[in-house]
């Protein structure tokens, strides 16, 4: 461990690449995440142009989120009990099939809002199995002292996908239509499958077989006994409901109606968000902070909420883009801090369940937020609604700092 921590500072963020299996996992995820980012832009713009209504986009995203939430807890229990690699492979095949069907239906001209929403729901179901398995898989392909580097590198791949994917999707969408973007995303899942299949992870410490329901209950009991976990998960359920949901639903409308711009400008906003996320994640990987990580992450999320307000109320498109980029820096750093804390502080046999509970808890109220935003989208300007949600989130995150456990957890 001393040899690892004593490596030159300039190489610290890259240390996880010394593991062959991590390189394989990272490469597959980099391609798959690029497809996901492109899919998100194509899904948002295709839904909006199909119906001309922000409410419809809220409905589609809600069903996608409900699908994920329906399976993520079961996925976490299964990933702690069975082979996480196998679970990831099955999920990749399922998502390839679902998005492939979406591409075919769209390409043949039979796409309707009902079909789009239904397929988004099924895609969410499959993702609910993949996410907790991946969270528990990373420590099996990289040594413990390099987990910070591993999370930073995966985060950089994720954030780089938001840098490249939206602009790539916007250009491809403009040239060839949504069908090609959906097809690209479907293919990316098979790339992920091939690279995950090539890994040879260490054996995980398995949870005792008590039945899925009891294992999920054990996960809840563990989280309930760790204040920094349950406080953060509970608070961010409301933060994502009031902040993330309005951004997802109303950004297309903001770009089109406030700035009078099109899909390329919409994609560029997300690209700059991704650029900032790459920077934030790289900074985390280089610094790898070990002290007061709870306090640091909460201060970062306060800054993020303030930047959302700037993004939403800016009279100039380019100022909104700058705010999106700075927001990305906060998000990249904050997410990397949180994921590393989970992998280092949560026992291995509970890790996938805690990851699933993190997703379930944090996103549990998001479907209601998406529906709420869709319902009120016509009552005020999109920027006003987004800014109001960010103000509420600012207060919620600030309240979290009242917890001594948050301020002192390392």
mmCIF file of C-alpha atoms in Angstrom:
data_model
loop_
_atom_site.group_PDB
_atom_site.id
_atom_site.type_symbol
_atom_site.label_atom_id
_atom_site.label_comp_id
_atom_site.label_asym_id
_atom_site.label_seq_id
_atom_site.Cartn_x
_atom_site.Cartn_y
_atom_site.Cartn_z
ATOM 1 C CA UNK A 1 0.000 0.000 0.000
ATOM 2 C CA UNK A 2 2.879 2.365 0.757
ATOM 3 C CA UNK A 3 4.160 1.847 -2.765
ATOM 4 C CA UNK A 4 0.786 2.790 -4.153
ATOM 5 C CA UNK A 5 0.225 5.862 -2.041
ATOM 6 C CA UNK A 6 3.777 6.939 -2.596
ATOM 7 C CA UNK A 7 3.405 7.045 -6.386
ATOM 8 C CA UNK A 8 4.028 10.368 -8.084
ATOM 9 C CA UNK A 9 1.131 12.771 -7.562
ATOM 10 C CA UNK A 10 0.705 13.318 -11.272
ATOM 11 C CA UNK A 11 -0.101 9.614 -11.774
ATOM 12 C CA UNK A 12 -2.391 9.113 -8.769
ATOM 13 C CA UNK A 13 -5.621 9.424 -10.731
ATOM 14 C CA UNK A 14 -4.480 6.717 -13.189
ATOM 15 C CA UNK A 15 -3.364 4.049 -10.708
ATOM 16 C CA UNK A 16 -6.395 1.789 -11.192
ATOM 17 C CA UNK A 17 -5.383 1.259 -14.832
ATOM 18 C CA UNK A 18 -2.617 -1.018 -13.557
ATOM 19 C CA UNK A 19 -5.294 -3.693 -13.189
ATOM 20 C CA UNK A 20 -6.061 -5.599 -16.415
ATOM 21 C CA UNK A 21 -9.606 -6.392 -15.356
ATOM 22 C CA UNK A 22 -10.326 -2.796 -14.423
ATOM 23 C CA UNK A 23 -9.043 -1.645 -17.834
ATOM 24 C CA UNK A 24 -11.475 -4.047 -19.497
ATOM 25 C CA UNK A 25 -14.386 -2.939 -17.307
ATOM 26 C CA UNK A 26 -13.568 0.728 -17.843
ATOM 27 C CA UNK A 27 -13.338 0.394 -21.631
ATOM 28 C CA UNK A 28 -16.685 -1.347 -21.903
ATOM 29 C CA UNK A 29 -18.347 1.156 -19.606
ATOM 30 C CA UNK A 30 -16.838 4.111 -21.460
ATOM 31 C CA UNK A 31 -18.531 2.979 -24.684
ATOM 32 C CA UNK A 32 -21.791 2.050 -22.972
ATOM 33 C CA UNK A 33 -21.949 5.354 -21.098
ATOM 34 C CA UNK A 34 -21.392 7.238 -24.338
ATOM 35 C CA UNK A 35 -24.377 5.410 -25.780
ATOM 36 C CA UNK A 36 -26.448 6.225 -22.690
ATOM 37 C CA UNK A 37 -25.657 9.931 -22.948
ATOM 38 C CA UNK A 38 -26.560 9.987 -26.624
ATOM 39 C CA UNK A 39 -29.751 8.066 -25.846
ATOM 40 C CA UNK A 40 -30.799 10.568 -23.181
ATOM 41 C CA UNK A 41 -30.582 13.485 -25.623
ATOM 42 C CA UNK A 42 -32.344 11.575 -28.401
ATOM 43 C CA UNK A 43 -35.062 10.363 -26.024
ATOM 44 C CA UNK A 44 -35.690 13.872 -24.697
ATOM 45 C CA UNK A 45 -35.783 15.587 -28.069
ATOM 46 C CA UNK A 46 -37.728 12.794 -29.805
ATOM 47 C CA UNK A 47 -40.386 12.831 -27.076
ATOM 48 C CA UNK A 48 -40.654 16.608 -27.128
ATOM 49 C CA UNK A 49 -40.913 16.803 -30.926
ATOM 50 C CA UNK A 50 -43.298 13.839 -31.069
ATOM 51 C CA UNK A 51 -45.849 15.572 -28.859
ATOM 52 C CA UNK A 52 -44.679 19.185 -28.479
ATOM 53 C CA UNK A 53 -45.334 18.883 -24.753
ATOM 54 C CA UNK A 54 -42.968 18.993 -21.772
ATOM 55 C CA UNK A 55 -45.607 16.979 -19.903
ATOM 56 C CA UNK A 56 -45.053 14.030 -22.248
ATOM 57 C CA UNK A 57 -41.315 14.070 -21.602
ATOM 58 C CA UNK A 58 -42.016 14.090 -17.878
ATOM 59 C CA UNK A 59 -44.288 11.071 -18.355
ATOM 60 C CA UNK A 60 -41.669 9.099 -20.310
ATOM 61 C CA UNK A 61 -38.875 9.872 -17.840
ATOM 62 C CA UNK A 62 -41.181 9.007 -14.960
ATOM 63 C CA UNK A 63 -41.879 5.545 -16.353
ATOM 64 C CA UNK A 64 -38.178 4.987 -17.003
ATOM 65 C CA UNK A 65 -37.446 5.937 -13.387
ATOM 66 C CA UNK A 66 -40.270 3.776 -12.033
ATOM 67 C CA UNK A 67 -38.875 0.841 -13.990
ATOM 68 C CA UNK A 68 -35.444 1.277 -12.420
ATOM 69 C CA UNK A 69 -36.864 1.705 -8.926
ATOM 70 C CA UNK A 70 -38.992 -1.426 -9.364
ATOM 71 C CA UNK A 71 -35.963 -3.686 -9.730
ATOM 72 C CA UNK A 72 -33.001 -1.929 -8.126
ATOM 73 C CA UNK A 73 -33.607 -3.318 -4.610
ATOM 74 C CA UNK A 74 -34.020 -6.865 -5.916
ATOM 75 C CA UNK A 75 -30.942 -6.275 -8.092
ATOM 76 C CA UNK A 76 -28.928 -5.259 -5.042
ATOM 77 C CA UNK A 77 -29.959 -8.349 -3.084
ATOM 78 C CA UNK A 78 -29.191 -10.648 -6.014
ATOM 79 C CA UNK A 79 -25.814 -8.988 -6.621
ATOM 80 C CA UNK A 80 -24.771 -9.610 -2.999
ATOM 81 C CA UNK A 81 -25.937 -13.231 -3.210
ATOM 82 C CA UNK A 82 -24.912 -14.309 -6.716
ATOM 83 C CA UNK A 83 -22.234 -13.528 -9.280
ATOM 84 C CA UNK A 84 -22.267 -9.799 -10.047
ATOM 85 C CA UNK A 85 -20.570 -10.284 -13.392
ATOM 86 C CA UNK A 86 -23.331 -12.607 -14.623
ATOM 87 C CA UNK A 87 -25.998 -10.144 -13.523
ATOM 88 C CA UNK A 88 -24.300 -7.362 -15.500
ATOM 89 C CA UNK A 89 -24.069 -9.532 -18.609
ATOM 90 C CA UNK A 90 -27.763 -10.469 -18.511
ATOM 91 C CA UNK A 91 -28.732 -6.829 -18.040
ATOM 92 C CA UNK A 92 -26.621 -5.730 -21.007
ATOM 93 C CA UNK A 93 -28.311 -8.276 -23.275
ATOM 94 C CA UNK A 94 -31.758 -7.200 -22.082
ATOM 95 C CA UNK A 95 -31.046 -3.501 -22.657
ATOM 96 C CA UNK A 96 -29.644 -4.246 -26.112
ATOM 97 C CA UNK A 97 -32.908 -5.990 -27.008
ATOM 98 C CA UNK A 98 -35.165 -3.237 -25.622
ATOM 99 C CA UNK A 99 -33.382 -0.284 -27.197
ATOM 100 C CA UNK A 100 -32.947 -2.277 -30.412
ATOM 101 C CA UNK A 101 -36.733 -2.703 -30.585
ATOM 102 C CA UNK A 102 -37.128 1.037 -30.006
ATOM 103 C CA UNK A 103 -34.805 1.764 -32.933
ATOM 104 C CA UNK A 104 -36.764 -0.596 -35.225
ATOM 105 C CA UNK A 105 -40.155 0.826 -34.232
ATOM 106 C CA UNK A 106 -38.901 4.385 -34.681
ATOM 107 C CA UNK A 107 -37.276 3.580 -38.013
ATOM 108 C CA UNK A 108 -40.440 2.002 -39.410
ATOM 109 C CA UNK A 109 -42.533 5.040 -38.495
ATOM 110 C CA UNK A 110 -44.698 3.311 -35.914
ATOM 111 C CA UNK A 111 -43.424 5.144 -32.845
ATOM 112 C CA UNK A 112 -46.067 6.622 -30.548
ATOM 113 C CA UNK A 113 -45.799 8.185 -27.125
ATOM 114 C CA UNK A 114 -47.304 5.031 -25.598
ATOM 115 C CA UNK A 115 -44.731 2.751 -27.230
ATOM 116 C CA UNK A 116 -41.904 5.124 -26.330
ATOM 117 C CA UNK A 117 -42.996 5.270 -22.692
ATOM 118 C CA UNK A 118 -43.446 1.485 -22.475
ATOM 119 C CA UNK A 119 -39.982 0.749 -23.847
ATOM 120 C CA UNK A 120 -38.443 3.387 -21.580
ATOM 121 C CA UNK A 121 -40.079 1.589 -18.632
ATOM 122 C CA UNK A 122 -38.641 -1.800 -19.651
ATOM 123 C CA UNK A 123 -35.195 -0.254 -20.185
ATOM 124 C CA UNK A 124 -35.420 1.089 -16.637
ATOM 125 C CA UNK A 125 -36.273 -2.394 -15.346
ATOM 126 C CA UNK A 126 -33.099 -3.836 -16.880
ATOM 127 C CA UNK A 127 -30.921 -0.966 -15.650
ATOM 128 C CA UNK A 128 -32.164 -1.597 -12.107
ATOM 129 C CA UNK A 129 -30.334 -4.928 -12.116
ATOM 130 C CA UNK A 130 -27.138 -3.560 -13.661
ATOM 131 C CA UNK A 131 -26.488 -0.546 -11.420
ATOM 132 C CA UNK A 132 -26.045 -2.246 -8.005
ATOM 133 C CA UNK A 133 -24.092 -5.097 -9.592
ATOM 134 C CA UNK A 134 -21.628 -2.606 -11.090
ATOM 135 C CA UNK A 135 -21.275 -0.793 -7.766
ATOM 136 C CA UNK A 136 -20.280 -4.046 -6.072
ATOM 137 C CA UNK A 137 -18.155 -5.245 -8.998
ATOM 138 C CA UNK A 138 -15.574 -2.438 -9.040
ATOM 139 C CA UNK A 139 -13.855 -3.535 -5.770
ATOM 140 C CA UNK A 140 -13.454 -7.013 -7.278
ATOM 141 C CA UNK A 141 -11.317 -5.829 -10.202
ATOM 142 C CA UNK A 142 -9.073 -3.277 -8.470
ATOM 143 C CA UNK A 143 -7.071 -3.284 -5.239
ATOM 144 C CA UNK A 144 -8.582 -1.468 -2.244
ATOM 145 C CA UNK A 145 -5.965 1.351 -2.099
ATOM 146 C CA UNK A 146 -6.819 2.206 -5.704
ATOM 147 C CA UNK A 147 -10.587 2.508 -5.259
ATOM 148 C CA UNK A 148 -10.373 6.295 -5.281
ATOM 149 C CA UNK A 149 -8.569 6.160 -8.615
ATOM 150 C CA UNK A 150 -11.050 3.592 -9.964
ATOM 151 C CA UNK A 151 -14.057 5.715 -9.035
ATOM 152 C CA UNK A 152 -12.417 8.797 -10.478
ATOM 153 C CA UNK A 153 -11.680 7.024 -13.768
ATOM 154 C CA UNK A 154 -15.175 5.556 -14.068
ATOM 155 C CA UNK A 155 -16.542 8.962 -13.163
ATOM 156 C CA UNK A 156 -14.409 10.564 -15.852
ATOM 157 C CA UNK A 157 -15.742 8.064 -18.391
ATOM 158 C CA UNK A 158 -19.280 8.836 -17.255
ATOM 159 C CA UNK A 159 -18.727 12.571 -17.365
ATOM 160 C CA UNK A 160 -16.834 12.444 -20.661
ATOM 161 C CA UNK A 161 -19.869 10.680 -22.099
ATOM 162 C CA UNK A 162 -21.897 13.748 -21.163
ATOM 163 C CA UNK A 163 -19.251 15.894 -22.839
ATOM 164 C CA UNK A 164 -19.124 13.946 -26.098
ATOM 165 C CA UNK A 165 -22.447 12.101 -26.162
ATOM 166 C CA UNK A 166 -24.907 15.023 -26.330
ATOM 167 C CA UNK A 167 -23.080 16.852 -29.116
ATOM 168 C CA UNK A 168 -22.504 13.577 -30.947
ATOM 169 C CA UNK A 169 -26.192 12.711 -30.552
ATOM 170 C CA UNK A 170 -27.301 16.172 -31.662
ATOM 171 C CA UNK A 171 -25.187 16.010 -34.825
ATOM 172 C CA UNK A 172 -26.155 12.404 -35.580
ATOM 173 C CA UNK A 173 -29.808 13.188 -34.847
ATOM 174 C CA UNK A 174 -29.704 16.143 -37.216
ATOM 175 C CA UNK A 175 -28.042 14.167 -39.998
ATOM 176 C CA UNK A 176 -29.696 10.746 -39.707
ATOM 177 C CA UNK A 177 -32.545 11.009 -37.210
ATOM 178 C CA UNK A 178 -33.317 9.499 -33.836
ATOM 179 C CA UNK A 179 -33.368 5.913 -35.131
ATOM 180 C CA UNK A 180 -29.609 5.903 -35.694
ATOM 181 C CA UNK A 181 -28.942 7.318 -32.230
ATOM 182 C CA UNK A 182 -31.119 4.630 -30.647
ATOM 183 C CA UNK A 183 -29.311 1.992 -32.706
ATOM 184 C CA UNK A 184 -25.938 3.282 -31.534
ATOM 185 C CA UNK A 185 -27.031 3.008 -27.917
ATOM 186 C CA UNK A 186 -28.251 -0.560 -28.446
ATOM 187 C CA UNK A 187 -24.889 -1.542 -29.950
ATOM 188 C CA UNK A 188 -23.011 0.017 -27.041
ATOM 189 C CA UNK A 189 -24.589 -2.491 -24.648
ATOM 190 C CA UNK A 190 -23.067 -5.365 -26.604
ATOM 191 C CA UNK A 191 -19.662 -3.690 -26.425
ATOM 192 C CA UNK A 192 -20.093 -3.522 -22.645
ATOM 193 C CA UNK A 193 -21.109 -7.200 -22.643
ATOM 194 C CA UNK A 194 -17.945 -8.224 -24.505
ATOM 195 C CA UNK A 195 -15.558 -6.398 -22.184
ATOM 196 C CA UNK A 196 -17.295 -7.464 -18.947
ATOM 197 C CA UNK A 197 -17.308 -11.054 -20.223
ATOM 198 C CA UNK A 198 -13.514 -10.823 -20.642
ATOM 199 C CA UNK A 199 -12.880 -9.889 -17.001
ATOM 200 C CA UNK A 200 -11.805 -12.363 -14.333
ATOM 201 C CA UNK A 201 -12.814 -10.709 -11.051
ATOM 202 C CA UNK A 202 -11.901 -11.877 -7.557
ATOM 203 C CA UNK A 203 -14.531 -13.833 -5.660
ATOM 204 C CA UNK A 204 -16.798 -11.593 -3.624
ATOM 205 C CA UNK A 205 -17.688 -12.092 0.019
ATOM 206 C CA UNK A 206 -21.242 -13.411 -0.362
ATOM 207 C CA UNK A 207 -24.206 -12.498 1.792
ATOM 208 C CA UNK A 208 -25.920 -15.435 3.539
ATOM 209 C CA UNK A 209 -28.938 -16.738 1.661
ATOM 210 C CA UNK A 210 -31.960 -15.627 3.636
ATOM 211 C CA UNK A 211 -34.423 -14.996 0.831
ATOM 212 C CA UNK A 212 -34.661 -11.839 -1.237
ATOM 213 C CA UNK A 213 -37.122 -10.018 1.030
ATOM 214 C CA UNK A 214 -35.082 -10.670 4.169
ATOM 215 C CA UNK A 215 -31.880 -9.646 2.426
ATOM 216 C CA UNK A 216 -33.462 -6.372 1.329
ATOM 217 C CA UNK A 217 -34.679 -5.806 4.905
ATOM 218 C CA UNK A 218 -31.144 -6.457 6.167
ATOM 219 C CA UNK A 219 -29.906 -3.778 3.781
ATOM 220 C CA UNK A 220 -32.468 -1.316 5.115
ATOM 221 C CA UNK A 221 -31.474 -2.159 8.702
ATOM 222 C CA UNK A 222 -27.797 -1.565 7.941
ATOM 223 C CA UNK A 223 -28.416 1.819 6.289
ATOM 224 C CA UNK A 224 -30.768 2.877 9.113
ATOM 225 C CA UNK A 225 -27.947 2.252 11.599
ATOM 226 C CA UNK A 226 -25.432 4.487 9.799
ATOM 227 C CA UNK A 227 -26.464 8.176 10.114
ATOM 228 C CA UNK A 228 -24.307 9.577 7.319
ATOM 229 C CA UNK A 229 -25.898 7.069 4.954
ATOM 230 C CA UNK A 230 -29.583 7.445 5.772
ATOM 231 C CA UNK A 231 -29.431 11.220 6.259
ATOM 232 C CA UNK A 232 -27.798 11.773 2.877
ATOM 233 C CA UNK A 233 -30.038 9.328 1.013
ATOM 234 C CA UNK A 234 -33.181 10.797 2.578
ATOM 235 C CA UNK A 235 -32.221 14.392 1.877
ATOM 236 C CA UNK A 236 -31.216 13.743 -1.706
ATOM 237 C CA UNK A 237 -34.536 12.077 -2.422
ATOM 238 C CA UNK A 238 -35.989 15.580 -2.105
ATOM 239 C CA UNK A 239 -33.044 17.328 -3.775
ATOM 240 C CA UNK A 240 -33.418 15.224 -6.912
ATOM 241 C CA UNK A 241 -37.185 15.609 -6.844
ATOM 242 C CA UNK A 242 -37.033 19.403 -6.708
ATOM 243 C CA UNK A 243 -33.832 20.036 -8.677
ATOM 244 C CA UNK A 244 -32.985 17.215 -11.068
ATOM 245 C CA UNK A 245 -36.547 16.581 -12.268
ATOM 246 C CA UNK A 246 -37.220 20.168 -13.464
ATOM 247 C CA UNK A 247 -33.870 20.302 -15.271
ATOM 248 C CA UNK A 248 -34.561 17.039 -17.099
ATOM 249 C CA UNK A 249 -38.096 17.949 -18.131
ATOM 250 C CA UNK A 250 -37.784 21.667 -18.856
ATOM 251 C CA UNK A 251 -34.334 22.153 -20.400
ATOM 252 C CA UNK A 252 -35.594 21.397 -23.954
ATOM 253 C CA UNK A 253 -38.343 23.975 -23.461
ATOM 254 C CA UNK A 254 -35.886 26.471 -21.956
ATOM 255 C CA UNK A 255 -33.554 26.148 -24.940
ATOM 256 C CA UNK A 256 -36.311 26.384 -27.526
ATOM 257 C CA UNK A 257 -38.579 29.034 -26.007
ATOM 258 C CA UNK A 258 -36.218 31.194 -23.931
ATOM 259 C CA UNK A 259 -33.097 31.140 -26.102
ATOM 260 C CA UNK A 260 -34.911 30.344 -29.396
ATOM 261 C CA UNK A 261 -32.351 27.675 -30.265
ATOM 262 C CA UNK A 262 -32.526 24.047 -31.395
ATOM 263 C CA UNK A 263 -31.302 20.557 -30.656
ATOM 264 C CA UNK A 264 -27.610 21.385 -31.126
ATOM 265 C CA UNK A 265 -27.768 24.105 -28.473
ATOM 266 C CA UNK A 266 -29.629 21.660 -26.230
ATOM 267 C CA UNK A 267 -26.936 19.045 -26.732
ATOM 268 C CA UNK A 268 -24.165 21.588 -26.172
ATOM 269 C CA UNK A 269 -25.529 22.455 -22.716
ATOM 270 C CA UNK A 270 -25.192 18.829 -21.687
ATOM 271 C CA UNK A 271 -21.772 18.572 -23.314
ATOM 272 C CA UNK A 272 -20.464 21.463 -21.233
ATOM 273 C CA UNK A 273 -22.042 19.927 -18.143
ATOM 274 C CA UNK A 274 -20.089 16.787 -18.995
ATOM 275 C CA UNK A 275 -16.875 18.766 -19.504
ATOM 276 C CA UNK A 276 -17.211 20.197 -16.036
ATOM 277 C CA UNK A 277 -17.907 16.754 -14.605
ATOM 278 C CA UNK A 278 -14.708 15.416 -16.155
ATOM 279 C CA UNK A 279 -12.749 18.228 -14.515
ATOM 280 C CA UNK A 280 -14.395 17.698 -11.120
ATOM 281 C CA UNK A 281 -13.826 13.938 -11.191
ATOM 282 C CA UNK A 282 -10.195 14.339 -12.286
ATOM 283 C CA UNK A 283 -9.581 16.809 -9.455
ATOM 284 C CA UNK A 284 -11.017 14.306 -6.988
ATOM 285 C CA UNK A 285 -8.856 11.496 -8.368
ATOM 286 C CA UNK A 286 -5.737 13.626 -8.091
ATOM 287 C CA UNK A 287 -6.438 14.992 -4.603
ATOM 288 C CA UNK A 288 -8.193 11.852 -3.239
ATOM 289 C CA UNK A 289 -9.318 13.679 -0.075
ATOM 290 C CA UNK A 290 -9.415 11.612 3.106
ATOM 291 C CA UNK A 291 -10.623 14.084 5.742
ATOM 292 C CA UNK A 292 -14.048 15.653 6.338
ATOM 293 C CA UNK A 293 -15.409 14.130 3.148
ATOM 294 C CA UNK A 294 -19.018 14.525 4.296
ATOM 295 C CA UNK A 295 -18.588 18.244 4.929
ATOM 296 C CA UNK A 296 -16.726 18.782 1.673
ATOM 297 C CA UNK A 297 -19.357 16.992 -0.408
ATOM 298 C CA UNK A 298 -22.238 18.942 1.156
ATOM 299 C CA UNK A 299 -20.502 22.259 0.484
ATOM 300 C CA UNK A 300 -20.025 21.143 -3.106
ATOM 301 C CA UNK A 301 -23.756 20.368 -3.425
ATOM 302 C CA UNK A 302 -24.633 23.803 -2.033
ATOM 303 C CA UNK A 303 -22.536 25.390 -4.777
ATOM 304 C CA UNK A 304 -24.214 23.148 -7.353
ATOM 305 C CA UNK A 305 -27.698 24.348 -6.346
ATOM 306 C CA UNK A 306 -26.612 27.989 -6.544
ATOM 307 C CA UNK A 307 -25.283 27.397 -10.072
ATOM 308 C CA UNK A 308 -28.599 25.833 -11.129
ATOM 309 C CA UNK A 309 -30.269 29.138 -10.263
ATOM 310 C CA UNK A 310 -27.780 31.004 -12.456
ATOM 311 C CA UNK A 311 -28.344 28.490 -15.266
ATOM 312 C CA UNK A 312 -32.122 28.820 -15.074
ATOM 313 C CA UNK A 313 -32.396 32.602 -14.841
ATOM 314 C CA UNK A 314 -29.558 33.695 -17.106
ATOM 315 C CA UNK A 315 -30.687 36.105 -19.837
ATOM 316 C CA UNK A 316 -27.804 34.917 -22.028
ATOM 317 C CA UNK A 317 -27.321 31.428 -23.428
ATOM 318 C CA UNK A 318 -23.540 31.512 -23.012
ATOM 319 C CA UNK A 319 -23.789 32.385 -19.316
ATOM 320 C CA UNK A 320 -26.121 29.426 -18.897
ATOM 321 C CA UNK A 321 -23.520 27.242 -20.609
ATOM 322 C CA UNK A 322 -20.776 28.475 -18.243
ATOM 323 C CA UNK A 323 -23.034 27.793 -15.244
ATOM 324 C CA UNK A 324 -23.724 24.275 -16.582
ATOM 325 C CA UNK A 325 -19.988 23.636 -16.883
ATOM 326 C CA UNK A 326 -19.273 24.796 -13.324
ATOM 327 C CA UNK A 327 -22.223 22.698 -12.105
ATOM 328 C CA UNK A 328 -20.620 19.735 -13.783
ATOM 329 C CA UNK A 329 -17.403 20.291 -11.841
ATOM 330 C CA UNK A 330 -19.371 20.186 -8.589
ATOM 331 C CA UNK A 331 -21.292 17.076 -9.626
ATOM 332 C CA UNK A 332 -18.209 15.184 -10.785
ATOM 333 C CA UNK A 333 -16.322 15.858 -7.558
ATOM 334 C CA UNK A 334 -19.336 15.228 -5.293
ATOM 335 C CA UNK A 335 -20.365 11.921 -6.898
ATOM 336 C CA UNK A 336 -16.778 10.592 -6.820
ATOM 337 C CA UNK A 337 -16.497 11.442 -3.110
ATOM 338 C CA UNK A 338 -19.752 9.645 -2.327
ATOM 339 C CA UNK A 339 -19.063 6.497 -4.372
ATOM 340 C CA UNK A 340 -15.588 6.120 -2.897
ATOM 341 C CA UNK A 341 -16.968 6.483 0.632
ATOM 342 C CA UNK A 342 -19.491 3.715 -0.076
ATOM 343 C CA UNK A 343 -16.882 1.311 -1.438
ATOM 344 C CA UNK A 344 -14.416 1.980 1.381
ATOM 345 C CA UNK A 345 -16.754 2.189 4.383
ATOM 346 C CA UNK A 346 -19.518 -0.337 3.573
ATOM 347 C CA UNK A 347 -18.790 -4.084 4.117
ATOM 348 C CA UNK A 348 -18.310 -5.979 0.854
ATOM 349 C CA UNK A 349 -21.178 -8.402 1.502
ATOM 350 C CA UNK A 350 -23.585 -5.437 1.908
ATOM 351 C CA UNK A 351 -22.207 -3.166 -0.806
ATOM 352 C CA UNK A 352 -24.561 -3.910 -3.709
ATOM 353 C CA UNK A 353 -27.590 -3.644 -1.426
ATOM 354 C CA UNK A 354 -26.407 -0.285 -0.096
ATOM 355 C CA UNK A 355 -25.799 0.910 -3.660
ATOM 356 C CA UNK A 356 -29.309 -0.223 -4.603
ATOM 357 C CA UNK A 357 -30.791 1.514 -1.550
ATOM 358 C CA UNK A 358 -28.853 4.640 -2.430
ATOM 359 C CA UNK A 359 -30.425 4.622 -5.889
ATOM 360 C CA UNK A 360 -33.851 3.658 -4.605
ATOM 361 C CA UNK A 361 -33.838 6.252 -1.840
ATOM 362 C CA UNK A 362 -32.249 9.073 -3.796
ATOM 363 C CA UNK A 363 -34.455 8.595 -6.853
ATOM 364 C CA UNK A 364 -37.526 7.341 -5.001
ATOM 365 C CA UNK A 365 -39.365 10.651 -5.201
ATOM 366 C CA UNK A 366 -38.063 11.619 -8.650
ATOM 367 C CA UNK A 367 -41.001 10.088 -10.571
ATOM 368 C CA UNK A 368 -43.351 12.286 -8.545
ATOM 369 C CA UNK A 369 -41.111 15.252 -9.291
ATOM 370 C CA UNK A 370 -41.185 14.508 -13.012
ATOM 371 C CA UNK A 371 -44.976 14.248 -13.005
ATOM 372 C CA UNK A 372 -45.293 17.402 -10.908
ATOM 373 C CA UNK A 373 -43.032 19.389 -13.214
ATOM 374 C CA UNK A 374 -44.946 18.163 -16.247
ATOM 375 C CA UNK A 375 -48.196 19.215 -14.613
ATOM 376 C CA UNK A 376 -47.013 22.744 -13.746
ATOM 377 C CA UNK A 377 -44.862 23.296 -16.828
ATOM 378 C CA UNK A 378 -47.434 25.617 -18.372
ATOM 379 C CA UNK A 379 -47.944 27.767 -15.277
ATOM 380 C CA UNK A 380 -44.643 29.670 -15.410
ATOM 381 C CA UNK A 381 -41.543 30.109 -17.533
ATOM 382 C CA UNK A 382 -39.281 27.016 -17.514
ATOM 383 C CA UNK A 383 -36.382 28.963 -15.987
ATOM 384 C CA UNK A 384 -38.567 30.142 -13.132
ATOM 385 C CA UNK A 385 -39.659 26.589 -12.261
ATOM 386 C CA UNK A 386 -36.087 25.261 -12.449
ATOM 387 C CA UNK A 387 -34.789 28.091 -10.238
ATOM 388 C CA UNK A 388 -37.540 27.570 -7.665
ATOM 389 C CA UNK A 389 -36.644 23.895 -7.379
ATOM 390 C CA UNK A 390 -32.970 24.796 -6.950
ATOM 391 C CA UNK A 391 -33.806 27.240 -4.142
ATOM 392 C CA UNK A 392 -35.695 24.507 -2.293
ATOM 393 C CA UNK A 393 -32.761 22.122 -2.816
ATOM 394 C CA UNK A 394 -30.337 24.717 -1.478
ATOM 395 C CA UNK A 395 -32.283 24.816 1.784
ATOM 396 C CA UNK A 396 -32.466 21.017 2.002
ATOM 397 C CA UNK A 397 -28.717 20.530 1.528
ATOM 398 C CA UNK A 398 -28.024 23.306 4.032
ATOM 399 C CA UNK A 399 -30.203 21.502 6.582
ATOM 400 C CA UNK A 400 -28.031 18.407 6.173
ATOM 401 C CA UNK A 401 -25.050 20.285 7.548
ATOM 402 C CA UNK A 402 -26.850 20.435 10.901
ATOM 403 C CA UNK A 403 -25.981 16.732 11.306
ATOM 404 C CA UNK A 404 -22.775 16.229 13.274
ATOM 405 C CA UNK A 405 -22.236 12.854 11.579
ATOM 406 C CA UNK A 406 -22.200 14.541 8.173
ATOM 407 C CA UNK A 407 -19.746 17.222 9.288
ATOM 408 C CA UNK A 408 -17.310 14.772 10.880
ATOM 409 C CA UNK A 409 -17.400 11.636 8.695
ATOM 410 C CA UNK A 410 -14.146 11.008 6.882
#
